[in-house]
PDB file of C-alpha atoms in Angstrom:
ATOM      1  CA  MET B  10     -18.045  18.993  15.240  1.00 61.00           C
ATOM      2  CA  ASP B  11     -18.231  16.249  17.718  1.00 64.00           C
ATOM      3  CA  LEU B  12     -14.922  16.316  19.477  1.00 69.00           C
ATOM      4  CA  SER B  13     -16.197  13.800  22.082  1.00 73.00           C
ATOM      5  CA  ILE B  14     -15.332  11.019  19.503  1.00 75.00           C
ATOM      6  CA  LEU B  15     -11.700  11.934  19.996  1.00 78.00           C
ATOM      7  CA  THR B  16     -11.613  10.267  23.236  1.00 78.00           C
ATOM      8  CA  SER B  17     -13.876   7.293  22.523  1.00 82.00           C
ATOM      9  CA  TYR B  18     -11.965   3.964  22.910  1.00 81.00           C
ATOM     10  CA  THR B  19     -13.156   2.428  19.580  1.00 83.00           C
ATOM     11  CA  PHE B  20     -12.019   5.609  17.800  1.00 83.00           C
ATOM     12  CA  LEU B  21      -8.574   5.499  19.173  1.00 86.00           C
ATOM     13  CA  VAL B  22      -8.127   1.978  18.415  1.00 87.00           C
ATOM     14  CA  VAL B  23      -9.249   2.456  14.920  1.00 86.00           C
ATOM     15  CA  CYS B  24      -7.397   5.737  14.230  1.00 87.00           C
ATOM     16  CA  PHE B  25      -4.066   4.411  15.885  1.00 88.00           C
ATOM     17  CA  GLY B  26      -4.175   1.310  13.741  1.00 87.00           C
ATOM     18  CA  THR B  27      -4.925   2.960  10.449  1.00 88.00           C
ATOM     19  CA  MET B  28      -2.458   5.785  11.090  1.00 90.00           C
ATOM     20  CA  ILE B  29       0.511   3.419  11.475  1.00 89.00           C
ATOM     21  CA  LEU B  30      -0.583   1.260   8.633  1.00 88.00           C
ATOM     22  CA  ALA B  31      -0.777   4.393   6.164  1.00 90.00           C
ATOM     23  CA  SER B  32       2.394   6.092   7.438  1.00 91.00           C
ATOM     24  CA  VAL B  33       4.479   2.904   6.727  1.00 90.00           C
ATOM     25  CA  ALA B  34       2.690   2.371   3.521  1.00 89.00           C
ATOM     26  CA  GLY B  35       3.346   5.799   2.485  1.00 91.00           C
ATOM     27  CA  MET B  36       7.133   5.430   3.190  1.00 91.00           C
ATOM     28  CA  ILE B  37       7.398   2.183   1.340  1.00 90.00           C
ATOM     29  CA  GLY B  38       5.147   3.259  -1.477  1.00 88.00           C
ATOM     30  CA  ALA B  39       7.344   6.241  -2.038  1.00 90.00           C
ATOM     31  CA  VAL B  40      10.259   4.006  -2.878  1.00 89.00           C
ATOM     32  CA  THR B  41       8.149   1.976  -5.478  1.00 86.00           C
ATOM     33  CA  VAL B  42       6.762   5.200  -7.091  1.00 87.00           C
ATOM     34  CA  LEU B  43      10.164   6.857  -7.357  1.00 87.00           C
ATOM     35  CA  LYS B  44      11.510   3.697  -8.748  1.00 83.00           C
ATOM     36  CA  GLY B  45       8.782   3.854 -11.309  1.00 78.00           C
ATOM     37  CA  GLN B  46       7.093   0.866 -10.293  1.00 75.00           C
ATOM     38  CA  SER B  47       4.030   2.150  -8.630  1.00 74.00           C
ATOM     39  CA  LEU B  48       1.787  -0.415 -10.062  1.00 76.00           C
ATOM     40  CA  ILE B  49       3.612  -3.247  -8.425  1.00 79.00           C
ATOM     41  CA  GLY B  50       1.814  -2.564  -5.222  1.00 77.00           C
ATOM     42  CA  ASP B  51      -1.464  -2.662  -7.002  1.00 76.00           C
ATOM     43  CA  ALA B  52      -0.645  -5.916  -8.626  1.00 80.00           C
ATOM     44  CA  ILE B  53       0.544  -7.564  -5.437  1.00 81.00           C
ATOM     45  CA  GLY B  54      -2.527  -6.392  -3.503  1.00 80.00           C
ATOM     46  CA  HIS B  55      -5.115  -8.010  -5.967  1.00 81.00           C
ATOM     47  CA  SER B  56      -2.810 -11.040  -6.172  1.00 84.00           C
ATOM     48  CA  SER B  57      -2.935 -11.583  -2.592  1.00 84.00           C
ATOM     49  CA  TYR B  58      -6.483 -12.527  -2.411  1.00 84.00           C
ATOM     50  CA  PRO B  59      -6.369 -16.019  -3.803  1.00 87.00           C
ATOM     51  CA  GLY B  60      -4.024 -16.751  -1.077  1.00 87.00           C
ATOM     52  CA  VAL B  61      -6.469 -15.571   1.585  1.00 85.00           C
ATOM     53  CA  ILE B  62      -9.162 -17.832   0.162  1.00 85.00           C
ATOM     54  CA  ILE B  63      -6.778 -20.908  -0.302  1.00 88.00           C
ATOM     55  CA  ALA B  64      -5.535 -20.380   3.348  1.00 86.00           C
ATOM     56  CA  PHE B  65      -9.115 -20.436   4.583  1.00 83.00           C
ATOM     57  CA  MET B  66      -9.825 -23.542   2.730  1.00 83.00           C
ATOM     58  CA  ILE B  67      -6.904 -25.286   4.289  1.00 85.00           C
ATOM     59  CA  GLY B  68      -7.431 -24.155   7.709  1.00 79.00           C
ATOM     60  CA  MET B  69     -11.292 -24.210   7.746  1.00 77.00           C
ATOM     61  CA  ALA B  70     -11.275 -20.980   9.832  1.00 73.00           C
ATOM     62  CA  LEU B  71     -11.030 -17.132   9.531  1.00 73.00           C
ATOM     63  CA  ASP B  72      -7.495 -17.277  11.330  1.00 75.00           C
ATOM     64  CA  PRO B  73      -5.803 -13.856  10.935  1.00 74.00           C
ATOM     65  CA  VAL B  74      -2.175 -15.201  11.027  1.00 77.00           C
ATOM     66  CA  LEU B  75      -2.933 -17.972   8.744  1.00 83.00           C
ATOM     67  CA  LEU B  76      -4.830 -15.719   6.131  1.00 80.00           C
ATOM     68  CA  LEU B  77      -1.752 -13.313   6.338  1.00 80.00           C
ATOM     69  CA  ILE B  78       0.646 -16.087   5.396  1.00 84.00           C
ATOM     70  CA  GLY B  79      -1.572 -17.151   2.380  1.00 85.00           C
ATOM     71  CA  ALA B  80      -1.813 -13.511   1.259  1.00 83.00           C
ATOM     72  CA  THR B  81       1.870 -13.191   1.711  1.00 83.00           C
ATOM     73  CA  LEU B  82       2.738 -16.306  -0.315  1.00 87.00           C
ATOM     74  CA  SER B  83       0.386 -15.628  -2.884  1.00 88.00           C
ATOM     75  CA  GLY B  84       1.523 -11.985  -3.513  1.00 85.00           C
ATOM     76  CA  THR B  85       5.156 -13.221  -3.556  1.00 85.00           C
ATOM     77  CA  LEU B  86       4.283 -15.695  -6.208  1.00 88.00           C
ATOM     78  CA  ALA B  87       2.529 -13.058  -8.449  1.00 87.00           C
ATOM     79  CA  PHE B  88       5.722 -10.872  -8.187  1.00 84.00           C
ATOM     80  CA  VAL B  89       8.172 -13.791  -9.010  1.00 85.00           C
ATOM     81  CA  LEU B  90       5.704 -14.770 -12.004  1.00 88.00           C
ATOM     82  CA  VAL B  91       5.835 -10.808 -13.139  1.00 85.00           C
ATOM     83  CA  GLN B  92       9.725 -10.745 -12.998  1.00 82.00           C
ATOM     84  CA  PHE B  93       9.935 -14.144 -14.685  1.00 87.00           C
ATOM     85  CA  ILE B  94       7.799 -13.103 -17.756  1.00 88.00           C
ATOM     86  CA  ASP B  95       9.468  -9.536 -17.665  1.00 83.00           C
ATOM     87  CA  VAL B  96      12.942 -11.063 -18.083  1.00 82.00           C
ATOM     88  CA  ASN B  97      11.657 -13.903 -20.644  1.00 86.00           C
ATOM     89  CA  SER B  98       9.471 -12.009 -22.936  1.00 83.00           C
ATOM     90  CA  LYS B  99       8.976  -8.668 -24.892  1.00 81.00           C
ATOM     91  CA  LEU B 100       5.950  -7.630 -23.420  1.00 81.00           C
ATOM     92  CA  ASN B 101       5.699  -4.295 -21.513  1.00 82.00           C
ATOM     93  CA  LEU B 102       5.734  -4.298 -17.843  1.00 79.00           C
ATOM     94  CA  ASP B 103       2.402  -2.561 -17.356  1.00 79.00           C
ATOM     95  CA  ALA B 104       0.839  -5.190 -19.565  1.00 84.00           C
ATOM     96  CA  ILE B 105       2.387  -7.988 -17.461  1.00 85.00           C
ATOM     97  CA  LEU B 106       1.260  -6.519 -14.355  1.00 84.00           C
ATOM     98  CA  ALA B 107      -2.235  -5.958 -15.580  1.00 83.00           C
ATOM     99  CA  THR B 108      -2.443  -9.598 -16.608  1.00 86.00           C
ATOM    100  CA  VAL B 109      -1.042 -11.192 -13.483  1.00 86.00           C
ATOM    101  CA  LEU B 110      -3.265  -8.803 -11.419  1.00 84.00           C
ATOM    102  CA  SER B 111      -6.476  -9.789 -13.485  1.00 87.00           C
ATOM    103  CA  ALA B 112      -5.650 -13.471 -13.396  1.00 89.00           C
ATOM    104  CA  PHE B 113      -4.883 -13.942  -9.760  1.00 88.00           C
ATOM    105  CA  PHE B 114      -7.776 -11.690  -8.433  1.00 85.00           C
ATOM    106  CA  GLY B 115     -10.098 -13.535 -10.825  1.00 89.00           C
ATOM    107  CA  LEU B 116      -8.742 -16.920  -9.428  1.00 89.00           C
ATOM    108  CA  GLY B 117      -9.528 -15.540  -5.973  1.00 86.00           C
ATOM    109  CA  MET B 118     -13.195 -14.427  -6.844  1.00 85.00           C
ATOM    110  CA  VAL B 119     -13.646 -17.937  -8.539  1.00 88.00           C
ATOM    111  CA  LEU B 120     -12.552 -19.697  -5.420  1.00 85.00           C
ATOM    112  CA  LYS B 121     -14.701 -17.605  -3.108  1.00 83.00           C
ATOM    113  CA  SER B 122     -17.815 -18.545  -5.333  1.00 82.00           C
ATOM    114  CA  TYR B 123     -16.678 -22.233  -5.151  1.00 82.00           C
ATOM    115  CA  ILE B 124     -16.520 -22.134  -1.288  1.00 81.00           C
ATOM    116  CA  GLN B 125     -19.959 -20.355  -0.875  1.00 78.00           C
ATOM    117  CA  GLY B 126     -21.797 -23.239  -2.380  1.00 73.00           C
ATOM    118  CA  HIS B 127     -19.585 -26.218  -1.433  1.00 74.00           C
ATOM    119  CA  PRO B 128     -21.230 -28.486   1.220  1.00 76.00           C
ATOM    120  CA  ILE B 129     -17.725 -28.685   3.093  1.00 76.00           C
ATOM    121  CA  TYR B 130     -17.555 -25.027   3.897  1.00 70.00           C
ATOM    122  CA  VAL B 131     -21.398 -24.134   4.280  1.00 68.00           C
ATOM    123  CA  LYS B 132     -20.994 -24.440   7.947  1.00 71.00           C
ATOM    124  CA  VAL B 133     -17.682 -22.559   8.409  1.00 69.00           C
ATOM    125  CA  PRO B 134     -18.369 -18.702   8.864  1.00 68.00           C
ATOM    126  CA  GLN B 135     -17.170 -16.945   5.584  1.00 63.00           C
ATOM    127  CA  GLY B 136     -18.489 -13.432   6.280  1.00 64.00           C
ATOM    128  CA  GLY B 137     -14.975 -12.051   6.942  1.00 66.00           C
ATOM    129  CA  LEU B 138     -13.490 -13.131   3.576  1.00 70.00           C
ATOM    130  CA  GLN B 139     -15.458 -10.203   2.105  1.00 70.00           C
ATOM    131  CA  ASN B 140     -13.467  -7.887   4.113  1.00 68.00           C
ATOM    132  CA  TYR B 141     -10.366  -8.700   2.043  1.00 71.00           C
ATOM    133  CA  ILE B 142     -11.880  -7.384  -0.959  1.00 70.00           C
ATOM    134  CA  PHE B 143     -13.202  -4.129   0.293  1.00 68.00           C
ATOM    135  CA  GLY B 144     -11.880  -3.793   3.825  1.00 69.00           C
ATOM    136  CA  GLN B 145     -13.326  -2.970   7.112  1.00 72.00           C
ATOM    137  CA  ALA B 146     -11.214  -0.584   8.948  1.00 71.00           C
ATOM    138  CA  ALA B 147     -13.992   0.409  11.290  1.00 68.00           C
ATOM    139  CA  PHE B 148     -13.740  -2.959  13.033  1.00 73.00           C
ATOM    140  CA  ILE B 149      -9.896  -2.813  13.996  1.00 78.00           C
ATOM    141  CA  ARG B 150      -9.425  -4.379  17.260  1.00 79.00           C
ATOM    142  CA  LEU B 151      -6.428  -3.836  19.673  1.00 80.00           C
ATOM    143  CA  VAL B 152      -5.049  -7.337  18.716  1.00 79.00           C
ATOM    144  CA  ASP B 153      -5.280  -5.976  14.996  1.00 78.00           C
ATOM    145  CA  VAL B 154      -3.237  -3.078  15.943  1.00 82.00           C
ATOM    146  CA  GLN B 155      -0.638  -5.162  17.530  1.00 82.00           C
ATOM    147  CA  LEU B 156      -0.218  -7.080  14.443  1.00 80.00           C
ATOM    148  CA  ILE B 157       0.355  -3.915  12.292  1.00 82.00           C
ATOM    149  CA  PHE B 158       2.903  -3.105  14.684  1.00 82.00           C
ATOM    150  CA  VAL B 159       4.594  -6.381  14.236  1.00 82.00           C
ATOM    151  CA  VAL B 160       4.748  -6.028  10.587  1.00 79.00           C
ATOM    152  CA  ALA B 161       5.297  -2.298  10.499  1.00 80.00           C
ATOM    153  CA  ILE B 162       8.389  -2.159  12.616  1.00 82.00           C
ATOM    154  CA  PRO B 163      10.480  -4.807  10.579  1.00 85.00           C
ATOM    155  CA  SER B 164       9.478  -2.974   7.343  1.00 85.00           C
ATOM    156  CA  ILE B 165      10.487   0.485   8.632  1.00 86.00           C
ATOM    157  CA  PHE B 166      13.714  -0.905  10.079  1.00 87.00           C
ATOM    158  CA  LEU B 167      14.590  -2.525   6.732  1.00 88.00           C
ATOM    159  CA  LEU B 168      13.966   0.845   5.074  1.00 88.00           C
ATOM    160  CA  ILE B 169      16.180   2.552   7.675  1.00 88.00           C
ATOM    161  CA  LEU B 170      18.870  -0.071   7.492  1.00 89.00           C
ATOM    162  CA  PHE B 171      19.104  -0.051   3.743  1.00 89.00           C
ATOM    163  CA  TYR B 172      18.338   3.705   3.332  1.00 88.00           C
ATOM    164  CA  LYS B 173      21.463   4.766   1.352  1.00 88.00           C
ATOM    165  CA  GLU B 174      21.205   1.509  -0.912  1.00 88.00           C
ATOM    166  CA  PHE B 175      17.640   2.373  -1.803  1.00 88.00           C
ATOM    167  CA  LYS B 176      18.586   5.893  -2.573  1.00 88.00           C
ATOM    168  CA  LEU B 177      21.136   4.713  -4.912  1.00 88.00           C
ATOM    169  CA  PHE B 178      19.108   2.013  -6.296  1.00 86.00           C
ATOM    170  CA  VAL B 179      16.003   4.205  -6.957  1.00 86.00           C
ATOM    171  CA  PHE B 180      17.845   7.176  -8.669  1.00 84.00           C
ATOM    172  CA  ASP B 181      20.797   5.326 -10.370  1.00 83.00           C
ATOM    173  CA  GLU B 182      20.488   1.626 -10.641  1.00 81.00           C
ATOM    174  CA  ILE B 183      23.442   1.384 -13.264  1.00 84.00           C
ATOM    175  CA  TYR B 184      25.909   3.241 -10.871  1.00 84.00           C
ATOM    176  CA  ALA B 185      24.496   1.210  -7.892  1.00 83.00           C
ATOM    177  CA  LYS B 186      25.332  -1.956  -9.688  1.00 85.00           C
ATOM    178  CA  SER B 187      28.811  -0.599 -10.826  1.00 86.00           C
ATOM    179  CA  ILE B 188      29.696  -0.322  -7.149  1.00 85.00           C
ATOM    180  CA  GLY B 189      28.612  -3.856  -6.197  1.00 84.00           C
ATOM    181  CA  LEU B 190      25.058  -3.350  -5.102  1.00 85.00           C
ATOM    182  CA  SER B 191      22.773  -6.079  -6.394  1.00 85.00           C
ATOM    183  CA  PRO B 192      19.556  -4.913  -7.688  1.00 82.00           C
ATOM    184  CA  SER B 193      18.095  -8.365  -7.223  1.00 82.00           C
ATOM    185  CA  MET B 194      18.739  -8.146  -3.579  1.00 86.00           C
ATOM    186  CA  MET B 195      17.132  -4.653  -3.349  1.00 86.00           C
ATOM    187  CA  TYR B 196      14.058  -5.867  -5.254  1.00 83.00           C
ATOM    188  CA  ILE B 197      13.550  -8.703  -2.759  1.00 84.00           C
ATOM    189  CA  ILE B 198      13.891  -6.299   0.240  1.00 86.00           C
ATOM    190  CA  MET B 199      11.425  -3.884  -1.531  1.00 85.00           C
ATOM    191  CA  VAL B 200       8.881  -6.629  -2.066  1.00 83.00           C
ATOM    192  CA  LEU B 201       9.181  -8.072   1.445  1.00 83.00           C
ATOM    193  CA  MET B 202       8.398  -4.433   2.741  1.00 86.00           C
ATOM    194  CA  ILE B 203       5.431  -4.065   0.281  1.00 84.00           C
ATOM    195  CA  MET B 204       4.076  -7.598   1.248  1.00 82.00           C
ATOM    196  CA  GLY B 205       4.197  -6.899   4.857  1.00 80.00           C
ATOM    197  CA  VAL B 206       2.112  -3.726   4.317  1.00 83.00           C
ATOM    198  CA  ILE B 207      -0.367  -5.477   1.966  1.00 81.00           C
ATOM    199  CA  ALA B 208      -0.850  -8.543   3.781  1.00 76.00           C
ATOM    200  CA  THR B 209      -1.518  -6.659   6.863  1.00 78.00           C
ATOM    201  CA  GLY B 210      -3.697  -4.021   5.251  1.00 79.00           C
ATOM    202  CA  LEU B 211      -5.843  -6.309   3.310  1.00 76.00           C
ATOM    203  CA  LYS B 212      -8.326  -6.986   6.060  1.00 73.00           C
ATOM    204  CA  PHE B 213      -8.819  -3.312   6.936  1.00 76.00           C
ATOM    205  CA  VAL B 214      -8.574  -1.629   3.603  1.00 78.00           C
ATOM    206  CA  GLY B 215      -9.060  -4.485   1.120  1.00 75.00           C
ATOM    207  CA  ALA B 216      -7.437  -5.698  -1.989  1.00 73.00           C
ATOM    208  CA  ILE B 217      -9.138  -2.925  -4.133  1.00 72.00           C
ATOM    209  CA  LEU B 218      -7.973   0.091  -2.055  1.00 77.00           C
ATOM    210  CA  ILE B 219      -4.553  -1.056  -0.548  1.00 81.00           C
ATOM    211  CA  SER B 220      -2.673   0.201  -3.456  1.00 80.00           C
ATOM    212  CA  SER B 221      -3.929   3.776  -2.691  1.00 85.00           C
ATOM    213  CA  PHE B 222      -2.184   3.683   0.776  1.00 87.00           C
ATOM    214  CA  LEU B 223       1.069   2.965  -1.329  1.00 88.00           C
ATOM    215  CA  ILE B 224       0.703   5.328  -4.236  1.00 89.00           C
ATOM    216  CA  VAL B 225      -1.422   8.341  -3.319  1.00 91.00           C
ATOM    217  CA  PRO B 226       0.880   9.694  -0.256  1.00 92.00           C
ATOM    218  CA  ALA B 227       3.882   9.218  -2.489  1.00 91.00           C
ATOM    219  CA  ILE B 228       2.485  11.288  -5.285  1.00 92.00           C
ATOM    220  CA  THR B 229       1.314  14.056  -2.793  1.00 93.00           C
ATOM    221  CA  ALA B 230       4.925  14.197  -1.285  1.00 93.00           C
ATOM    222  CA  MET B 231       6.557  14.652  -4.724  1.00 92.00           C
ATOM    223  CA  GLN B 232       4.709  17.673  -5.163  1.00 92.00           C
ATOM    224  CA  TRP B 233       6.356  19.445  -2.064  1.00 92.00           C
ATOM    225  CA  SER B 234       9.891  18.060  -2.423  1.00 89.00           C
ATOM    226  CA  ASN B 235      12.428  16.399  -4.639  1.00 87.00           C
ATOM    227  CA  ARG B 236      14.724  15.185  -1.783  1.00 89.00           C
ATOM    228  CA  PHE B 237      14.439  11.480  -1.025  1.00 89.00           C
ATOM    229  CA  ASN B 238      14.357  11.681   2.864  1.00 90.00           C
ATOM    230  CA  ARG B 239      11.840  14.570   2.802  1.00 92.00           C
ATOM    231  CA  VAL B 240       9.463  12.824   0.250  1.00 92.00           C
ATOM    232  CA  LEU B 241       9.615   9.618   2.707  1.00 92.00           C
ATOM    233  CA  LEU B 242       8.719  11.871   5.683  1.00 93.00           C
ATOM    234  CA  ILE B 243       5.965  13.831   3.957  1.00 94.00           C
ATOM    235  CA  ALA B 244       4.508  10.625   2.544  1.00 93.00           C
ATOM    236  CA  ALA B 245       4.247   9.144   5.967  1.00 93.00           C
ATOM    237  CA  GLY B 246       2.622  12.472   7.306  1.00 93.00           C
ATOM    238  CA  VAL B 247       0.110  12.541   4.436  1.00 94.00           C
ATOM    239  CA  GLY B 248      -0.901   8.936   5.205  1.00 92.00           C
ATOM    240  CA  SER B 249      -0.925   9.418   8.932  1.00 93.00           C
ATOM    241  CA  PHE B 250      -2.987  12.791   8.763  1.00 94.00           C
ATOM    242  CA  SER B 251      -5.440  11.258   6.012  1.00 93.00           C
ATOM    243  CA  SER B 252      -6.195   8.259   8.278  1.00 90.00           C
ATOM    244  CA  PHE B 253      -7.113  10.661  11.281  1.00 92.00           C
ATOM    245  CA  ILE B 254      -9.349  12.774   9.045  1.00 92.00           C
ATOM    246  CA  GLY B 255     -10.797   9.576   7.390  1.00 90.00           C
ATOM    247  CA  THR B 256     -11.539   7.841  10.716  1.00 89.00           C
ATOM    248  CA  TYR B 257     -12.987  10.875  12.127  1.00 89.00           C
ATOM    249  CA  LEU B 258     -15.386  11.670   9.363  1.00 88.00           C
ATOM    250  CA  SER B 259     -16.489   8.012   9.341  1.00 85.00           C
ATOM    251  CA  SER B 260     -17.194   7.994  12.962  1.00 84.00           C
ATOM    252  CA  VAL B 261     -19.220  11.447  12.738  1.00 84.00           C
ATOM    253  CA  TYR B 262     -21.103  10.538   9.947  1.00 82.00           C
ATOM    254  CA  ALA B 263     -23.325   7.303   9.894  1.00 74.00           C
ATOM    255  CA  GLY B 264     -22.909   5.279   6.744  1.00 74.00           C
ATOM    256  CA  MET B 265     -19.373   6.456   5.866  1.00 79.00           C
ATOM    257  CA  SER B 266     -17.039   3.619   5.688  1.00 81.00           C
ATOM    258  CA  THR B 267     -13.587   4.176   7.257  1.00 83.00           C
ATOM    259  CA  GLY B 268     -11.375   2.831   4.443  1.00 82.00           C
ATOM    260  CA  PRO B 269     -12.789   4.768   1.599  1.00 84.00           C
ATOM    261  CA  SER B 270     -13.092   8.013   3.750  1.00 88.00           C
ATOM    262  CA  ILE B 271      -9.302   7.590   4.282  1.00 89.00           C
ATOM    263  CA  ILE B 272      -8.881   7.151   0.522  1.00 89.00           C
ATOM    264  CA  LEU B 273     -11.047  10.303  -0.043  1.00 90.00           C
ATOM    265  CA  ALA B 274      -8.977  12.432   2.345  1.00 92.00           C
ATOM    266  CA  MET B 275      -5.755  11.274   0.834  1.00 92.00           C
ATOM    267  CA  SER B 276      -7.112  12.016  -2.694  1.00 92.00           C
ATOM    268  CA  CYS B 277      -8.247  15.480  -1.782  1.00 93.00           C
ATOM    269  CA  ILE B 278      -4.816  16.161  -0.275  1.00 94.00           C
ATOM    270  CA  ALA B 279      -2.981  14.889  -3.458  1.00 93.00           C
ATOM    271  CA  PHE B 280      -5.163  16.945  -5.774  1.00 93.00           C
ATOM    272  CA  LEU B 281      -4.838  20.227  -3.669  1.00 93.00           C
ATOM    273  CA  SER B 282      -1.050  19.497  -3.747  1.00 92.00           C
ATOM    274  CA  MET B 283      -1.020  18.998  -7.484  1.00 91.00           C
ATOM    275  CA  ILE B 284      -2.232  22.465  -7.677  1.00 91.00           C
ATOM    276  CA  ILE B 285      -0.548  24.437  -5.107  1.00 90.00           C
ATOM    277  CA  GLY B 286       2.419  22.561  -4.206  1.00 85.00           C
ATOM    278  CA  PRO B 287       6.020  23.861  -5.019  1.00 87.00           C
ATOM    279  CA  HIS B 288       6.226  21.335  -7.698  1.00 85.00           C
ATOM    280  CA  GLY B 289       2.422  21.623  -8.919  1.00 81.00           C
ATOM    281  CA  LEU B 290       0.569  23.029 -11.642  1.00 86.00           C
ATOM    282  CA  ILE B 291       0.610  26.719 -10.417  1.00 85.00           C
ATOM    283  CA  ALA B 292       4.324  26.547  -9.604  1.00 81.00           C
ATOM    284  CA  SER B 293       5.173  25.039 -13.056  1.00 83.00           C
ATOM    285  CA  LYS B 294       3.276  27.703 -14.980  1.00 84.00           C
ATOM    286  CA  ILE B 295       5.105  30.447 -12.989  1.00 83.00           C
ATOM    287  CA  ARG B 296       8.473  28.823 -13.786  1.00 81.00           C
ATOM    288  CA  ARG B 297       7.555  28.510 -17.343  1.00 81.00           C
ATOM    289  CA  ARG B 298       6.467  32.014 -17.706  1.00 81.00           C
ATOM    290  CA  GLU B 299       9.749  33.422 -15.989  1.00 77.00           C
ATOM    291  CA  PHE B 300      11.964  31.015 -18.334  1.00 72.00           C
ATOM    292  CA  LEU B 301      10.056  32.503 -21.396  1.00 74.00           C
ATOM    293  CA  ALA B 302      10.366  35.953 -20.082  1.00 73.00           C
ATOM    294  CA  ASP B 303      14.061  35.713 -19.680  1.00 70.00           C
ATOM    295  CA  ASN B 304      14.618  34.380 -23.173  1.00 64.00           C
TER     296      ASN B 304
END
């Protein structure tokens, strides 16, 4: 075990950036998972990619702010399209999400292939665009950490500000609506928070893996508690701890990518929690046996 890496400037920057991103994503993702719409994050993540390419085509440069705006607009458009189809058709929501996800991501890949061979874009560096598919967390810089902060703070502020409303909205939407809470407004706030995390995390984790940051910590947290506030805190802790472990492993062992290493650490904790957690498989079997014994 090489502990000297823990004091390395590069390690500290990458670790700090991924820990903030993963902890915020875990808390926000817990809201979508408890609401039963965990695939929303996956769909928006994939749907953000064509916005990145179009922003590059307009700006003719790998400007992080411009690409972030493009990803946000594209992801928002995908969400609006999903809601429109869901309201005006009899299709299952999962089918709609899968269709929109595939269409948008396919459009992004087509546009990526187009600019690679087009003479207008040949002289413009395009290497960074590939990072928005698979991510490149190992190359997080201090300015990137600052960008994560700029997005993370408003997202957490919105979650804290509307904590009670989200609690009602997640567990009893009908009652929330009956007391005057607008479901449309809550969906808009939820999407704003999700888009903030996804648009920021695309460059570091990639469109393919960003949904794991939103879903896996939440699933893990639900194995340890059924209280809303505790689930949010545990999800944040799992995301943060997984980022530390994944960043450390990718720094110690050459050839291991930081993003996938973080996801691997998250998944291992999730599988372990599903087995030994208070709401996991072993506990469920014990409760079932006790119930059958009493009856």
